[in-house]
Coordinates of N, CA and C in Angstrom, one line a residue:
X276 N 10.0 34.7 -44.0 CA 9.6 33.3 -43.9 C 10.5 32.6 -42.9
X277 N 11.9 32.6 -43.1 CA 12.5 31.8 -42.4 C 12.7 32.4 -40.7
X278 N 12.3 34.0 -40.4 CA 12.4 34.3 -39.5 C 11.0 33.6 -38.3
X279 N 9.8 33.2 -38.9 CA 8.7 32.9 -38.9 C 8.8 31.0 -38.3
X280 N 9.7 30.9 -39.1 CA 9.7 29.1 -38.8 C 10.8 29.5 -37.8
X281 N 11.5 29.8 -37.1 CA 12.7 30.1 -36.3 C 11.8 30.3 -35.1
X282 N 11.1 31.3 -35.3 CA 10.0 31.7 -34.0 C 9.0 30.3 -33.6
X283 N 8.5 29.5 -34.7 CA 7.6 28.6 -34.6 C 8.2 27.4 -33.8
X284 N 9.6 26.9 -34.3 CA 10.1 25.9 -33.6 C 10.5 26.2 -32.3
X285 N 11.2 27.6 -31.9 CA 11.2 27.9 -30.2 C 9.8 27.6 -29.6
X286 N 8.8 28.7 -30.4 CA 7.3 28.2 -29.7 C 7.2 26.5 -29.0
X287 N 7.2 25.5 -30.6 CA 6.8 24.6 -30.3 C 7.7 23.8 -29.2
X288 N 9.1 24.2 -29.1 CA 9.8 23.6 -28.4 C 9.2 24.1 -26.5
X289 N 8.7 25.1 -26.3 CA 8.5 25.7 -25.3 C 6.9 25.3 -24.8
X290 N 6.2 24.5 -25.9 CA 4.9 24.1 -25.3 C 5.6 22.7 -25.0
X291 N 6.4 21.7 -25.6 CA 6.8 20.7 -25.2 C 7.6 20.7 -24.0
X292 N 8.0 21.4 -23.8 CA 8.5 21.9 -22.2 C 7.7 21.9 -21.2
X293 N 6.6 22.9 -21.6 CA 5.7 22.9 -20.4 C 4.7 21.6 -20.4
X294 N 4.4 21.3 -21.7 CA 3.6 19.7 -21.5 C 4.3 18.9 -20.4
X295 N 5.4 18.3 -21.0 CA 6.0 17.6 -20.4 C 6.0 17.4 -18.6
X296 N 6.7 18.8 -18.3 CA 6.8 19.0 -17.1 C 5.7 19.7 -16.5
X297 N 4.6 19.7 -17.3 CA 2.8 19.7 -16.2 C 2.2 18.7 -16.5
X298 N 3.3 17.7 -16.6 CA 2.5 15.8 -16.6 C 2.9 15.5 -15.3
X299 N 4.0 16.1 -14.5 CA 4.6 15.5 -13.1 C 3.7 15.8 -12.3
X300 N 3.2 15.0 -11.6 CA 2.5 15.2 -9.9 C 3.1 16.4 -9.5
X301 N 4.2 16.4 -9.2 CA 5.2 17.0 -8.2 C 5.3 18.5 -9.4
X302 N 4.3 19.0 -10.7 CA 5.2 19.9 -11.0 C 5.9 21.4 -10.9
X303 N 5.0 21.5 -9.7 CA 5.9 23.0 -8.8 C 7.3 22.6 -8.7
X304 N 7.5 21.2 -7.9 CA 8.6 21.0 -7.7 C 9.6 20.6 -8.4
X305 N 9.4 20.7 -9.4 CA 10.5 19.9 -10.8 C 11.9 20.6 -10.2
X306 N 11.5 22.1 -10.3 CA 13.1 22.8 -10.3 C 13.5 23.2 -9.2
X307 N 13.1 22.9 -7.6 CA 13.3 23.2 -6.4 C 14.4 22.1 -6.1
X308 N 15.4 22.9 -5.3 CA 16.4 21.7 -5.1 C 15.5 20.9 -4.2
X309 N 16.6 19.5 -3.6 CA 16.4 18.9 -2.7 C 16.8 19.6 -1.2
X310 N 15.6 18.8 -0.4 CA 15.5 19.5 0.8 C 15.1 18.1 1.6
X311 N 15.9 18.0 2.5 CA 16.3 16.4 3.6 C 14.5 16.5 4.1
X312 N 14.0 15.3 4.3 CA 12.3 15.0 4.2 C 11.8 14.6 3.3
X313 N 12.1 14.7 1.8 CA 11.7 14.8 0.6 C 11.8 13.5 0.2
X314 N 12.3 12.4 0.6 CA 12.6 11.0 0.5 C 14.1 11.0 0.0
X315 N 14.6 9.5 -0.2 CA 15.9 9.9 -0.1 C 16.4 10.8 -1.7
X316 N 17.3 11.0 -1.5 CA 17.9 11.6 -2.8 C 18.1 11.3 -3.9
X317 N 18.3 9.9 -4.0 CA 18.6 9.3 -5.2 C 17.2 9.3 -5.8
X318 N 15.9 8.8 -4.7 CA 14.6 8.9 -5.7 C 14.6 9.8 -6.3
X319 N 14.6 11.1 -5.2 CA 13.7 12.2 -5.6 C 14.5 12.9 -7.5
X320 N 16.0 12.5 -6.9 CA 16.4 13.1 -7.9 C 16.7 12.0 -9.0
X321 N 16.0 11.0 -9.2 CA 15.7 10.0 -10.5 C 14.2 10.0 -10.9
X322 N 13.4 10.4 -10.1 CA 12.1 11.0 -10.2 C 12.1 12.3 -11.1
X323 N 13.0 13.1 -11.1 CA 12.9 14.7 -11.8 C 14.0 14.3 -12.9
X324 N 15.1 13.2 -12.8 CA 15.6 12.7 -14.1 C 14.8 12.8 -15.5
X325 N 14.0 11.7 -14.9 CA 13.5 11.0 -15.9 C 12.5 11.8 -16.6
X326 N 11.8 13.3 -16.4 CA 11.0 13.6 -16.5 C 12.0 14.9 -17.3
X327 N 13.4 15.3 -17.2 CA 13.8 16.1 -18.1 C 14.9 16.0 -18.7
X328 N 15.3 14.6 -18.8 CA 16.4 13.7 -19.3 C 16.2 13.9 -20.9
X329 N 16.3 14.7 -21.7 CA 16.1 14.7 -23.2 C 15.1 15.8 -23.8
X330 N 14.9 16.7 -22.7 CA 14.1 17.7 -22.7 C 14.9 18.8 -22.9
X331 N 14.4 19.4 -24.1 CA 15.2 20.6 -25.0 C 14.6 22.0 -23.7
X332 N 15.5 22.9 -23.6 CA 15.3 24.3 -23.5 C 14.3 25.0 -23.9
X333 N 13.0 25.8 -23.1 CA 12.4 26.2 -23.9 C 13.0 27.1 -24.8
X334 N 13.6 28.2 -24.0 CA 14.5 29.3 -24.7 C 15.8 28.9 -24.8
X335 N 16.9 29.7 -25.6 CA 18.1 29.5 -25.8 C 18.6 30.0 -24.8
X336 N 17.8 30.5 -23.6 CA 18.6 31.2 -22.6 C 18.6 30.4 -21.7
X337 N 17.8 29.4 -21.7 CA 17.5 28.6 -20.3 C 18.7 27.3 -20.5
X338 N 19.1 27.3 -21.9 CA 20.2 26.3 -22.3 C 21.1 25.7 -21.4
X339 N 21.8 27.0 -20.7 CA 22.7 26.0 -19.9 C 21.9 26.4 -18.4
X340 N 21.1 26.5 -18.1 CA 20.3 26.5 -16.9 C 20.2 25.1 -16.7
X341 N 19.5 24.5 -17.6 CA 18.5 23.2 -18.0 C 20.0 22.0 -17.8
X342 N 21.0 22.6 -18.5 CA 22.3 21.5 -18.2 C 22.5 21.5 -17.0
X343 N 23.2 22.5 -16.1 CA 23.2 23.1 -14.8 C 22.5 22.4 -13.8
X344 N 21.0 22.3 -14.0 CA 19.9 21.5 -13.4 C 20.1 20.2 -13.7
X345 N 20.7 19.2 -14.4 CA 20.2 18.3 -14.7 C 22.2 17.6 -14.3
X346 N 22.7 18.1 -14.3 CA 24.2 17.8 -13.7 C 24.1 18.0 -12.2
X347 N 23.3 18.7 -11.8 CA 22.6 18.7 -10.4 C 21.9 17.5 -9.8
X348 N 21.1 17.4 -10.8 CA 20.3 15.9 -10.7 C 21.0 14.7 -10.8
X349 N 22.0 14.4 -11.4 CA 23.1 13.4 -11.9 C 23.8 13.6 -10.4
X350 N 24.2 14.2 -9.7 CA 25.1 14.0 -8.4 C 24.4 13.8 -7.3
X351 N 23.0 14.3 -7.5 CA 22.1 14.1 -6.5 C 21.8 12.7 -6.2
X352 N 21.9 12.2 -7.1 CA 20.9 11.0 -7.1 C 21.9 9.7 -7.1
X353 N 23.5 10.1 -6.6 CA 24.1 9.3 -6.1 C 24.2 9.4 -4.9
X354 N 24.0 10.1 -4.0 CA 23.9 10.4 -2.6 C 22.8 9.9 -1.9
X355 N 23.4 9.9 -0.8 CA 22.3 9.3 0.4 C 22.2 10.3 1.5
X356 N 21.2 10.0 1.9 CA 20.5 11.0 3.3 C 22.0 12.0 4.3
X357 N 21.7 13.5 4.1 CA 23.0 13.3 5.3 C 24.4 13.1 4.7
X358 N 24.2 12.7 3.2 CA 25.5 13.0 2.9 C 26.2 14.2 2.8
X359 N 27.0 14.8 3.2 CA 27.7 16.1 2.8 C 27.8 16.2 1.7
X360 N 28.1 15.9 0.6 CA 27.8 16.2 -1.0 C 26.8 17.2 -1.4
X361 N 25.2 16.6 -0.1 CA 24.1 17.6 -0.7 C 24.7 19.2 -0.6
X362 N 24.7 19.2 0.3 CA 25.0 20.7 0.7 C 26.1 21.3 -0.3
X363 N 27.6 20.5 -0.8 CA 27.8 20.9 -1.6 C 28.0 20.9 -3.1
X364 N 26.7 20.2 -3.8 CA 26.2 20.4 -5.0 C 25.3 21.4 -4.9
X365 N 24.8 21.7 -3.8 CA 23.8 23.1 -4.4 C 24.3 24.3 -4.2
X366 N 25.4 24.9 -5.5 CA 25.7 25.8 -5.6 C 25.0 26.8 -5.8
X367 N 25.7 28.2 -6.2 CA 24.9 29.3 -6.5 C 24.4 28.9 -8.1
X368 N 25.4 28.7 -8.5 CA 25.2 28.4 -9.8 C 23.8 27.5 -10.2
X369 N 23.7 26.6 -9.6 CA 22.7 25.3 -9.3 C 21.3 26.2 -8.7
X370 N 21.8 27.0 -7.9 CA 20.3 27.6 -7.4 C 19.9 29.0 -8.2
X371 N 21.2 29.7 -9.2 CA 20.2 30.7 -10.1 C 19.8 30.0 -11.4
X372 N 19.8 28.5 -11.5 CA 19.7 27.5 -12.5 C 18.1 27.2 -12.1
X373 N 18.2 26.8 -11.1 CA 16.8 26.3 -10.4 C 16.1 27.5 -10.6
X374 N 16.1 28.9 -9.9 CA 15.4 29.8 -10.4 C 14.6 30.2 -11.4
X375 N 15.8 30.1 -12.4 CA 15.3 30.8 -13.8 C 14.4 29.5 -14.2
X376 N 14.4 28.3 -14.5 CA 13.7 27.7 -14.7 C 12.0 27.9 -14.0
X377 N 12.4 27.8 -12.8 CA 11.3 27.9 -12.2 C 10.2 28.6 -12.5
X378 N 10.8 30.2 -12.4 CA 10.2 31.2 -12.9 C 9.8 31.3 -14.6
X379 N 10.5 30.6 -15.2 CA 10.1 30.2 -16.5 C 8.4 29.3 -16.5
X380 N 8.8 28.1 -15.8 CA 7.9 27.3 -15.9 C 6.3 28.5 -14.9
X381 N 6.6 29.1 -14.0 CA 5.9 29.9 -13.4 C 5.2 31.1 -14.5
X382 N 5.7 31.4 -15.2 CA 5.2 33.1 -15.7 C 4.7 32.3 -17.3
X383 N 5.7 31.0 -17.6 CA 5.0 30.9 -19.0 C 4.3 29.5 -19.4
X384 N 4.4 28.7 -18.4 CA 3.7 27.3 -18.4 C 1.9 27.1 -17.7
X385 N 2.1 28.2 -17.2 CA 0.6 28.1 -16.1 C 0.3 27.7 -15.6

């Protein structure tokens, strides 16, 4: 029984994931970093704030991905066009962060 409700609340936590983030216009692009064109930085990355600002992990693996990603978004979105910051906030860390998500939202969101 209790192994059953353990499974049920990752479930539900993992459709509220994908709800969520296939409400964004933009939701290919939720987990792609920023790339100069994209408008300036602070939107783009208060635009993808707000949309995973309190948004649980689907899995327990994606845990600190989803922190990772969103401490990404927190630095981003003080910067302006051309600042050198961008280039070095997107670490490796930050882009196998962005991956796994991505590929998450790709293989199990639809």
């Amino acid at each position: 029984m209790l192994l059953a409700a353990g499974c049920g609340g990752e479930d539900s936590t993992a459709e509220a994931f994908c709800a969520r983030v296939g409400e964004a216009t933009f939701s290919q692009l939720v987990f792609s970093p920023y790339v100069d064109g994209m408008g300036t930085p602070e939107a783009w990355a208060e635009e993808r704030l707000e949309l995973v600002e309190g948004l649980e992990a689907p899995t327990a693996e994606l845990e600190d991905d989803l922190a990772v990603w969103i401490d990404y978004l927190e630095t981003t979105s003080e910067l302006e066009r051309g600042d050198d910051g961008l280039v070095g906030a997107l670490t490796e860390e930050v882009l196998a962060a962005s991956q796994a998500l991505a590929t998450y939202q790709q293989e199990s969101c639809g």
